[in-house]
Coordinates of C-alpha atoms and ligand atoms in Angstrom, one line a residue:
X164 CA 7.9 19.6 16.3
X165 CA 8.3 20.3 12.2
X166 CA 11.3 18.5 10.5
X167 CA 10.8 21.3 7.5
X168 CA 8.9 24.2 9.4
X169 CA 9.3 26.0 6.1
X170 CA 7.1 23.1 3.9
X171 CA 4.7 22.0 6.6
X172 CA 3.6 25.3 7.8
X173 CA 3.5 26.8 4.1
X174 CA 0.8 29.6 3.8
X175 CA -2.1 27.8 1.9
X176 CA -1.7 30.5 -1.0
X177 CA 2.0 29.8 -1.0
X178 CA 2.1 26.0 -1.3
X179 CA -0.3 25.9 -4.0
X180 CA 1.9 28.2 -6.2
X181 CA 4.9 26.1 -5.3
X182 CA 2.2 23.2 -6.7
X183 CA 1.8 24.6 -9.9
X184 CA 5.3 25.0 -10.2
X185 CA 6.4 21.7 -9.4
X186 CA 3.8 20.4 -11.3
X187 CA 4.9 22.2 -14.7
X188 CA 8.5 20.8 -14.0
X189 CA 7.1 17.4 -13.3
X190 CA 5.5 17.7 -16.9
X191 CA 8.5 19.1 -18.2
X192 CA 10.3 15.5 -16.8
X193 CA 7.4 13.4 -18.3
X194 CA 7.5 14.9 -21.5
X195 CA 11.0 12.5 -21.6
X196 CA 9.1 9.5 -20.9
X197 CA 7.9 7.8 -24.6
X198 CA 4.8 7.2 -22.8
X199 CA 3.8 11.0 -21.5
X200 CA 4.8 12.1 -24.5
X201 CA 2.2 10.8 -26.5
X202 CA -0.2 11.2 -24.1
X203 CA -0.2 14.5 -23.5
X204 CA 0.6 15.3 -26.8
X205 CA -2.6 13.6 -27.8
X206 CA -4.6 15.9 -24.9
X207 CA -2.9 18.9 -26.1
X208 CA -1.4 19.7 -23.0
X209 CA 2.1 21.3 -22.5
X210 CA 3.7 22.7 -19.0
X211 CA 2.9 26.6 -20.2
X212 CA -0.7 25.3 -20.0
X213 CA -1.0 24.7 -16.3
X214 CA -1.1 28.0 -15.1
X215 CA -3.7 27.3 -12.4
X216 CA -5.5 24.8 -10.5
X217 CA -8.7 24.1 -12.5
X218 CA -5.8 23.2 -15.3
X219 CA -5.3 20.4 -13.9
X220 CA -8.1 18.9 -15.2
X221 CA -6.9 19.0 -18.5
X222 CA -4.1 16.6 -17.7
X223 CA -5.3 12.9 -18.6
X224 CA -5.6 10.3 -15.6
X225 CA -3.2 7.2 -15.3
X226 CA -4.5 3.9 -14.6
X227 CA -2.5 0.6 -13.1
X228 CA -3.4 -1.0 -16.4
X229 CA -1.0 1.7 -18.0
X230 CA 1.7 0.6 -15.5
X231 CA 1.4 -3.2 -16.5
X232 CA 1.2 -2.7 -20.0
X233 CA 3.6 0.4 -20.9
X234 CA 6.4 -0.7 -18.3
X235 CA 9.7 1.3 -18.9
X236 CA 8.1 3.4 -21.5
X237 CA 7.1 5.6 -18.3
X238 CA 10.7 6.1 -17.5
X239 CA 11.4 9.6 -17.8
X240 CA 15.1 9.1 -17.3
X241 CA 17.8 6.5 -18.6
X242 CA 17.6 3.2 -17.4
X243 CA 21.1 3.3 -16.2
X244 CA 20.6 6.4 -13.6
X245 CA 17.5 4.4 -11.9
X246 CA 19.0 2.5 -8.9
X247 CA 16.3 0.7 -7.0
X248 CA 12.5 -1.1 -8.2
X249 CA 10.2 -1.9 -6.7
X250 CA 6.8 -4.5 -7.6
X251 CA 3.4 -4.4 -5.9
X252 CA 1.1 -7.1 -6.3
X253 CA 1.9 -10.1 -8.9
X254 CA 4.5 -12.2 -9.7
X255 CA 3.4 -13.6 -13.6
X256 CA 4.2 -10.5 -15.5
X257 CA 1.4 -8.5 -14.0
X258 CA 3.3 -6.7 -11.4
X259 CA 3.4 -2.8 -11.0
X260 CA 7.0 -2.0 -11.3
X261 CA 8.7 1.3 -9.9
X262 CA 11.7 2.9 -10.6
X263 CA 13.9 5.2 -9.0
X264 CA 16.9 7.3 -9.3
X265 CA 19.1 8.2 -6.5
X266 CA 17.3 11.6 -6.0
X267 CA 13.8 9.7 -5.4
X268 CA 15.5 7.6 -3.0
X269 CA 16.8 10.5 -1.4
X270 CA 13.3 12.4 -1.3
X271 CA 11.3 9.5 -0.8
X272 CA 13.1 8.8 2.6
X273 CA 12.5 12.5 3.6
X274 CA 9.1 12.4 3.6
X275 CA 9.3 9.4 5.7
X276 CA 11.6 10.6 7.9
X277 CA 9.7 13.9 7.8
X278 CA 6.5 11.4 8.7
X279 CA 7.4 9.9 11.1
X280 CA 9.5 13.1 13.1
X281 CA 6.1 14.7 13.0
X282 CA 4.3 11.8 15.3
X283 CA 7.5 12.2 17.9
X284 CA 10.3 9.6 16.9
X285 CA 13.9 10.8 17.1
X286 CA 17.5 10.0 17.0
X287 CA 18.1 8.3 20.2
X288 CA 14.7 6.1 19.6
X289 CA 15.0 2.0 18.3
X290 CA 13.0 1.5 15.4
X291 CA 11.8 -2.2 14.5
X292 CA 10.4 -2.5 11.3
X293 CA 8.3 -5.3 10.9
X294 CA 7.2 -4.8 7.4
X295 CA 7.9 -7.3 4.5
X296 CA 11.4 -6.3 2.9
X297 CA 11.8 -7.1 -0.9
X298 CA 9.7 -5.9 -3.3
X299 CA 7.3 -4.4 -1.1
X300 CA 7.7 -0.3 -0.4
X301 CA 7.0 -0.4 3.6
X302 CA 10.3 -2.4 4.4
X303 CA 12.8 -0.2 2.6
X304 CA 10.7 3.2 2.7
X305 CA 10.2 3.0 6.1
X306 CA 13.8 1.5 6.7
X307 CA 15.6 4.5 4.5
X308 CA 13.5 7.3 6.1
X309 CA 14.1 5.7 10.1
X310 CA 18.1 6.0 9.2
X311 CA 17.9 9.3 7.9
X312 CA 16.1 10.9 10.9
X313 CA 19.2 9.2 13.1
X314 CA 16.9 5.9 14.7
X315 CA 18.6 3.1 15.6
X316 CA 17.0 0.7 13.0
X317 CA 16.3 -3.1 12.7
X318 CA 15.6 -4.3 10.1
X319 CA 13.5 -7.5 10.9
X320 CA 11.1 -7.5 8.4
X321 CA 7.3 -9.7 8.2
X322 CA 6.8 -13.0 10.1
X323 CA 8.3 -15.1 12.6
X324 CA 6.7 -13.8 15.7
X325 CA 8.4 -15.1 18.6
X326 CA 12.0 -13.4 17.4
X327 CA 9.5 -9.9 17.2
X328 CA 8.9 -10.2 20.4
X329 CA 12.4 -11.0 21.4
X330 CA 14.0 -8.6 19.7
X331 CA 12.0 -6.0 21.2
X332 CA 12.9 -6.8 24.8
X333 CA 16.7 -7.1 23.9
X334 CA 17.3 -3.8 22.0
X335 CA 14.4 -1.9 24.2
X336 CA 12.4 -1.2 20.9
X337 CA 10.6 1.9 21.5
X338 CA 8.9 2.4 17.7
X339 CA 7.6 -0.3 15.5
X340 CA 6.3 -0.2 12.0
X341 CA 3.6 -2.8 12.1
X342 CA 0.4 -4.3 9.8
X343 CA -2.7 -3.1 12.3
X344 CA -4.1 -6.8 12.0
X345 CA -1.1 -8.5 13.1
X346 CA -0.6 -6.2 15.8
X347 CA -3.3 -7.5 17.1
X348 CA -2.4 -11.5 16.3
X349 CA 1.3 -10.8 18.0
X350 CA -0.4 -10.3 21.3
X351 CA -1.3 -14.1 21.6
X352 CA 2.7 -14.1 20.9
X353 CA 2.9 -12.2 23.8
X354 CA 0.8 -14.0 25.8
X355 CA 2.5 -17.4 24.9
X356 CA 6.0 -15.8 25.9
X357 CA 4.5 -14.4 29.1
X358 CA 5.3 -11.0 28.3
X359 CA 3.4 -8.0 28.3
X360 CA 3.9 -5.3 25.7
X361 CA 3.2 -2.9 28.2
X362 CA 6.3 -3.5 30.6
X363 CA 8.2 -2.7 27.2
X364 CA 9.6 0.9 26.2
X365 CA 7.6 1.0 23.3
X366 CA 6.2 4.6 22.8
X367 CA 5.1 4.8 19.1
X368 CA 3.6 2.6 16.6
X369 CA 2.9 3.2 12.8
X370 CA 0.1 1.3 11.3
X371 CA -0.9 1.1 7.7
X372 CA -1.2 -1.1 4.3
X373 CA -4.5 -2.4 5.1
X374 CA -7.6 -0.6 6.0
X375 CA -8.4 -0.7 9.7
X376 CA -10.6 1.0 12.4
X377 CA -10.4 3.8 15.0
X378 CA -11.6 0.5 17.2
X379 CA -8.4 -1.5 15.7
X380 CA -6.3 1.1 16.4
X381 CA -7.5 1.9 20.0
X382 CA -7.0 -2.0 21.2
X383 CA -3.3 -1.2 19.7
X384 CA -2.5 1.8 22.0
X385 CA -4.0 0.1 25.0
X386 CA -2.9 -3.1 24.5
X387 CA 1.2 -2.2 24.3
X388 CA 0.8 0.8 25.7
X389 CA 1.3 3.2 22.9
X390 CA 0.6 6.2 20.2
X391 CA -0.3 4.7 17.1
X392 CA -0.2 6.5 13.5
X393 CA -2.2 5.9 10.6
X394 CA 0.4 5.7 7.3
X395 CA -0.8 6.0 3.6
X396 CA 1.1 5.4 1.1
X397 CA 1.2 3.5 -2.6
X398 CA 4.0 1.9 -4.9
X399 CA 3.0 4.1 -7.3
X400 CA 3.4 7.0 -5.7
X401 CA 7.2 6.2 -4.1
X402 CA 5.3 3.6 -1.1
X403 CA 4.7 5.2 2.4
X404 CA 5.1 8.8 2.9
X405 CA 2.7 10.1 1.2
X406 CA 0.1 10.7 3.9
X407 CA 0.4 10.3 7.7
X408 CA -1.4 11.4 11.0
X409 CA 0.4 14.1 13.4
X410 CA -0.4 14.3 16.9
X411 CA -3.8 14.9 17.1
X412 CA -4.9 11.9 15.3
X413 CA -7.4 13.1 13.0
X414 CA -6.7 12.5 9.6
X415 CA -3.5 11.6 7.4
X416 CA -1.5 14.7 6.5
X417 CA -0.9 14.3 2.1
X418 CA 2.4 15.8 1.8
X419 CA 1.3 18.5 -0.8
X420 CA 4.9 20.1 -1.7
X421 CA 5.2 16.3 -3.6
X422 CA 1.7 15.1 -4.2
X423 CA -0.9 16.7 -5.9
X424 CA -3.9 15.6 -4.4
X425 CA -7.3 15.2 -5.8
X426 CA -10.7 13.6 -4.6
X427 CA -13.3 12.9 -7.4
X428 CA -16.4 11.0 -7.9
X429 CA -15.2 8.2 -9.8
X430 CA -18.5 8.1 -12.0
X431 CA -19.1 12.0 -12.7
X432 CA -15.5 12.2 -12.2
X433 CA -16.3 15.8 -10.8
X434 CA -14.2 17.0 -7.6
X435 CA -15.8 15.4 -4.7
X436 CA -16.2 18.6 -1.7
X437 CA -13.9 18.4 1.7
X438 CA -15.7 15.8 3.4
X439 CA -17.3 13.7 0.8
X440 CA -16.6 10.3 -0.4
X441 CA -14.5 10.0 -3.4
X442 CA -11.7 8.1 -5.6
X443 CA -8.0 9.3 -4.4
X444 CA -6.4 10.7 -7.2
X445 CA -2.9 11.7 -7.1
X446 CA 0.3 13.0 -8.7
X447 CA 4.1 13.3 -8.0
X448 CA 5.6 16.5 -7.7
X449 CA 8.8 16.0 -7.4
X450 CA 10.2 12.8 -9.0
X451 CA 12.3 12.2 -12.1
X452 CA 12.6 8.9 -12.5
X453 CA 9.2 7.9 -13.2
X454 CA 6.6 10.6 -12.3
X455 CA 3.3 9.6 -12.4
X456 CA 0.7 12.3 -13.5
X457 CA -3.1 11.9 -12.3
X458 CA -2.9 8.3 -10.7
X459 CA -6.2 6.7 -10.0
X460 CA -5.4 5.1 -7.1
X461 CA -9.0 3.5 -6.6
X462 CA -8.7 4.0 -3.2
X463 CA -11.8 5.8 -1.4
X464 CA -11.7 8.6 0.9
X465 CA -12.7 12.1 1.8
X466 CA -10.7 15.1 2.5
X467 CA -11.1 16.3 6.2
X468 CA -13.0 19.6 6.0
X469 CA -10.9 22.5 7.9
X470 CA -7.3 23.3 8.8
X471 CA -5.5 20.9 11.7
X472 CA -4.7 22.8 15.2
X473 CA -1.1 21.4 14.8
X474 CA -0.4 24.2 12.6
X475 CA 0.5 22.3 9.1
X476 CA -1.2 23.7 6.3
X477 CA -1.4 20.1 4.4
X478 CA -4.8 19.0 3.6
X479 CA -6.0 15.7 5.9
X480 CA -7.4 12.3 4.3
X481 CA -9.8 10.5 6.1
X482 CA -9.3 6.5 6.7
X483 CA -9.2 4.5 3.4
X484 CA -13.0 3.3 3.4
X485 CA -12.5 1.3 0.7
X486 CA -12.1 0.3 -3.3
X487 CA -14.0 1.3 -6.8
X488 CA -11.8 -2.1 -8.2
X489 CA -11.6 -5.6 -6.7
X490 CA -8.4 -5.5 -5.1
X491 CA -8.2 -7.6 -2.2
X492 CA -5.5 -7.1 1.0
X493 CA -4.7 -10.4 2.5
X494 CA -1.6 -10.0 5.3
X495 CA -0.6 -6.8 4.1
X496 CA -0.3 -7.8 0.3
X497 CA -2.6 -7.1 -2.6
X498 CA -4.1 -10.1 -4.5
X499 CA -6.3 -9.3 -7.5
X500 CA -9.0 -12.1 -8.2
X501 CA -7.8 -12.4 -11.2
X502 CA -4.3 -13.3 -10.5
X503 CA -6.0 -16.4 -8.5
X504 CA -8.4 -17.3 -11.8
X505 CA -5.3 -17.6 -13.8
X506 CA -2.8 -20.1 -12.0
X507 CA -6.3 -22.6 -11.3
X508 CA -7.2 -22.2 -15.1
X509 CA -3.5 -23.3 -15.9
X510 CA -3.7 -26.5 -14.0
X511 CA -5.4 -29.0 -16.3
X512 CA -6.9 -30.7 -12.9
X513 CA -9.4 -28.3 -12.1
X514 CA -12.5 -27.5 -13.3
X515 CA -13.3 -23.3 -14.1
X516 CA -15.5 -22.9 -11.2
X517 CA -14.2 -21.7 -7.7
X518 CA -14.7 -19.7 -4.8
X519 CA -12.3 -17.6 -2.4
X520 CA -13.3 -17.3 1.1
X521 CA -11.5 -14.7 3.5
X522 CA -11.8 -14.8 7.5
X523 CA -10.1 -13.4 10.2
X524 CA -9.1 -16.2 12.6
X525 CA -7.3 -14.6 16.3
X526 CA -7.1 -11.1 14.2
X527 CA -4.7 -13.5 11.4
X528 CA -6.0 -13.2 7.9
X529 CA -6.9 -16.5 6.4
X530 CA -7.5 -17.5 2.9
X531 CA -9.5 -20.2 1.8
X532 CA -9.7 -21.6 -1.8
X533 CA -12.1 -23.9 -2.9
X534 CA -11.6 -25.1 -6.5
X535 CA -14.0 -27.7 -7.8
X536 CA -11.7 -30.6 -9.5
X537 CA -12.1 -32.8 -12.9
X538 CA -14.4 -35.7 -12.5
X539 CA -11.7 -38.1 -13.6
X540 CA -9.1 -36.8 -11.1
X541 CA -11.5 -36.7 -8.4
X542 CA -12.0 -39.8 -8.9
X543 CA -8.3 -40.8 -8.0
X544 CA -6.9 -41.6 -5.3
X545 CA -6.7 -39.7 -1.2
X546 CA -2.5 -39.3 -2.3
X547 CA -3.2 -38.2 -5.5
X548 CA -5.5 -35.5 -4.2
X549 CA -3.4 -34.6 -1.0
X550 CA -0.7 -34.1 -4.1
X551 CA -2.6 -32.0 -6.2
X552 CA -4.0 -29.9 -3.1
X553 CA -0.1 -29.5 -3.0
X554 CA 0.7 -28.3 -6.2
X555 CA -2.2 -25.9 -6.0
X556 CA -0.7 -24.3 -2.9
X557 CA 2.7 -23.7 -4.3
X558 CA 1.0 -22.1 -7.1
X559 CA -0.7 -19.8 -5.7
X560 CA 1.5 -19.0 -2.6
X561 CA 4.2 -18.0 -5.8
X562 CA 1.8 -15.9 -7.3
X563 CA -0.1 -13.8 -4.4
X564 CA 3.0 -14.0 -1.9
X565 CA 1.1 -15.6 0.9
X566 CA 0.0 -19.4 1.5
X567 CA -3.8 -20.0 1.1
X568 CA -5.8 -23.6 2.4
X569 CA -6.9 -24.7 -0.7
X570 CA -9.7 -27.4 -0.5
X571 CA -10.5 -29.4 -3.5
X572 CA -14.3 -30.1 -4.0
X573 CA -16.0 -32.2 -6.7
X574 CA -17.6 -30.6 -9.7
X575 CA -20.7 -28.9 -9.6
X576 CA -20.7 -28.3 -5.7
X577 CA -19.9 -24.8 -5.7
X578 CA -22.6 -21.9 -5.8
X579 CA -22.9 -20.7 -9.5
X580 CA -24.8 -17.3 -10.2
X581 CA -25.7 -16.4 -13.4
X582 CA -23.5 -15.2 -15.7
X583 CA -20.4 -14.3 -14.0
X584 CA -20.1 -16.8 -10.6
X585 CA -19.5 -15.3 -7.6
X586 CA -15.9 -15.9 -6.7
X587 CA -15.0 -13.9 -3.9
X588 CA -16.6 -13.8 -0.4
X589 CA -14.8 -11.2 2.1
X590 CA -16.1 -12.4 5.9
X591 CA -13.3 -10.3 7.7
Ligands
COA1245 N1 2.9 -9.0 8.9 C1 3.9 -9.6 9.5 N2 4.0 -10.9 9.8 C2 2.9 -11.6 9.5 C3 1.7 -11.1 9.0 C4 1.7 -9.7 8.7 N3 0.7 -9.1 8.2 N4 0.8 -12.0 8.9 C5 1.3 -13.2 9.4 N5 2.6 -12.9 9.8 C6 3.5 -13.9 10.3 C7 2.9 -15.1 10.9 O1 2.5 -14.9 12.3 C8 4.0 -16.1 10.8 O2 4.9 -16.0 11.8 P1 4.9 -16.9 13.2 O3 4.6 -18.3 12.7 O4 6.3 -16.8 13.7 O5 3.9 -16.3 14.0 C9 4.7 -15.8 9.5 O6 4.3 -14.4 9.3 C10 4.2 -16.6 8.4 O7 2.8 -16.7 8.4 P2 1.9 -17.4 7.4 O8 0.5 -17.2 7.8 O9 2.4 -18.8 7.1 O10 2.3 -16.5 6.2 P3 2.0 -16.5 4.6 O11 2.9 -17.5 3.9 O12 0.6 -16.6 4.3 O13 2.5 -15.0 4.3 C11 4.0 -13.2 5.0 C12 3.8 -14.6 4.6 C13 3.3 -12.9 6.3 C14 5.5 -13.1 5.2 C15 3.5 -12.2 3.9 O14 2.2 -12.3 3.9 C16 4.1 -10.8 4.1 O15 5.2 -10.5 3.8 N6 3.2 -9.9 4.7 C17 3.6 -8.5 4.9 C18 3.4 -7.7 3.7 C19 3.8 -6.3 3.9 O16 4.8 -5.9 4.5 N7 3.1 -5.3 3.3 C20 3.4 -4.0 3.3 C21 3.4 -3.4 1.9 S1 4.0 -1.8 1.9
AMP1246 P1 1.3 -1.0 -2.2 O1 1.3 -0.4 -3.6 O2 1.6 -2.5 -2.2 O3 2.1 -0.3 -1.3 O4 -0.3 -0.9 -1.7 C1 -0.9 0.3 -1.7 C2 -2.4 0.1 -1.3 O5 -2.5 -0.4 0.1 C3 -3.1 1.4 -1.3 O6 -3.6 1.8 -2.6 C4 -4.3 1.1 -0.3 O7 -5.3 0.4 -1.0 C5 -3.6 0.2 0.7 N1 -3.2 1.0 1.9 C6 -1.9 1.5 2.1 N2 -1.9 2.2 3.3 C7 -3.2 2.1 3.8 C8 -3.8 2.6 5.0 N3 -3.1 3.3 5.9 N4 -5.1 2.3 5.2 C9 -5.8 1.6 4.3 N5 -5.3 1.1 3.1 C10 -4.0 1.3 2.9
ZN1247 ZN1 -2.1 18.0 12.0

């Protein structure tokens, strides 16, 4: 049932000294990264100074911006002992990177492993990973963690549908790491092949990247005929792993002998209480490449109030509910506005004012773009235009990593609000 009885069934009292602990060491690493060192120099805080929980406080918060802008400056080791990055979210210099030694790799795929043991997949099971490789964390983290536990593991990877499907039915795939809203889309897959998910052997399913539903993820079990687990995890934290549901479906387990977790009111930036709203803040306990202290995570979310009758004493996190930022999740991939604002403002063609739509068409995430052009190239020709609606495309499908409809309007059609126009409208 337990991967590591000894760290998922750690007394309360216990694990929050081996917290502290960890933590200290974790300062002790950062304290070799030029850009901890000046912070908490500046904050006055050393590793002797944590010598309990409310300490914590005195650590200062890191923010995405710091990640962008400081790059390897939060290396904690030499370059030359880090053996895989990773990037979330932007290609034009913006991207998060992440670096990690050998060790992190080797923990990192643990706590997957450890993950996804606890929900019932063993050696002996076939694992299909249908997250995108690459850059992103859920292809790799979930592949490395899946091998280590002894699956048999394909490594498919995001898109084409049909050879899912086919794959499935060939190798008897009975666990599938899947985005929640293209579970849903593959079942018209399904349905086209004359197949149904349910004559399959599929048993387990872990869902994640994008915020879904207890609705979302009920029409998943029925539909193929499975358990499906909710999995929480961030690039800046190592990717998945970091929080996940056990058996009884209730909240994600935050795997607290690596992360420290906190929940705060983003405004008073007071500790929210078990069961209250707040911003997800958290820290890495154990890694030396690049540990991150205090990460403001701007995801939202409550801690679930009382201890879990399967016996782990890990504190729970309740469904993502949402952002404090504007961070948008299209397909599985994060898209900032802004990223959008600046490959339109680079194109001469187009005027400053547009509008992003976002739908859901047959559970498929679709983005619409509408960018208002120049007068004088509207004015061209139906090629020129189909062109240009080209060139946009490309653009943009570098940039945010999936392909949005763009649709070029004339000037002055768009709705303009004062001051800052309003250039986003979710529908999903
Ligand atoms: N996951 C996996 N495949 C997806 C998907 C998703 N969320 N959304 C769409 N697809 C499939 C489509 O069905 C299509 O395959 P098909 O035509 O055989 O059915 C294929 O991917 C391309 O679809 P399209 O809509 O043209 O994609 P795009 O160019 O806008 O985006 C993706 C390309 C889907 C590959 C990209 O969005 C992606 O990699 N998403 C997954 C991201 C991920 O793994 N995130 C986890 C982060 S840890
Ligand atoms: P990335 O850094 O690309 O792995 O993206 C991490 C972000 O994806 C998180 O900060 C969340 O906003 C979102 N995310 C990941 N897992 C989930 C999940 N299970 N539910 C809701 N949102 C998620
Ligand atoms: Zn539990």
């Amino acid at each position: 049932m337990y991967l590591d009885n000894t760290h998922e069934t750690m007394p309360r009292a216990d694990l929050e000294l081996l917290q502290l602990e960890r933590l200290r060491e974790t300062l002790r690493v950062a304290q070799n990264s030029p850009f901890y060192r000046e912070r908490l120099q500046q904050a006055g805080v050393a590793p002797e100074n944590i010598r309990r929980h409310a300490d914590i406080s005195r650590i200062p918060f890191t923010y995405k911006e710091d990640l962008r802008s400081q790059g390897q400056a939060l290396l904690a080791r030499p370059l030359s002992e880090m053996v895989r990055l990773h990037a979330s979210s932007g290609t034009t210099g913006q991207a998060t990177v992440i670096y990690y030694t050998r060790e992190d790799i080797e923990t990192w795929a643990e706590l997957v492993a450890r993950s996804m043991y606890m929900t019932g997949l063993r050696p002996g099971d076939v694992f299909q990973n249908m997250m995108g490789y690459g850059l992103f964390t859920g292809g790799l983290g979930f592949h490395y963690g899946a091998e280590r536990l002894g699956a048999l593991t394909i490594p498919v990877g995001a898109g084409n549908s049909q050879r899912q499907v086919q794959l499935m039915q060939q190798f008897c795939t009975t666990a599938v790491h899947i985005i929640p809203s293209y579970a849903l889309y593959l079942l018209t897959t399904f349905e086209h092949l004359g197949v149904d998910p349910r004559d399959l052997p599929l048993r387990l399913a872990f869902i994640g990247a994008e915020p879904h539903t207890e609705d979302v993820r009920r029409r998943i079990e029925e539909a193929y005929g499975l358990k499906a687990f909710n999995s929480y995890g961030l690039s800046e934290l190592n990717g998945p792993g970091v929080a996940f549901e056990c058996p009884e479906q209730n909240g994600m387990h935050v795997w607290e002998d690596h992360f420290l977790l906190e929940v705060i009111d983003p405004q008073t930036l007071e500790p929210a209480a078990p069961g209250e709203v707040g911003e997800v803040v958290l820290t890495n306990l154990s890694r030396r490449g690049m540990p991150i202290l205090r990460y403001r995570t701007r995801d939202l979310a409550s801690v679930v109030p009382g201890s879990c009758p399967c016996g782990r004493s890990h504190r729970r996190l309740s469904r993502i509910q949402g952002r404090t930022d504007d961070m948008l999740i299209v397909k599985g991939v994060n898209i900032f506005p802004m990223q959008i604002e600046r490959v339109l403002m680079a194109m001469p063609e187009v005027e400053t004012n547009y509008l992003v739509e976002l739908t859901r068409e047959n559970f498929n995430d679709l983005m619409c773009v509408k960018v208002e052009v120049q007068q004088e190239f509207f004015q061209e020709d139906l090629k020129y235009l189909k062109s240009l609606q080209k060139k946009i495309t490309a653009a943009l499908k570098s940039e945010l990593l999936v392909t949005p409809r763009v649709e070029l309007v004339e000037p002055q059609t768009l709705p303009r609000s004062e001051g800052k126009a309003l250039r986003v409208v979710d529908r999903r």
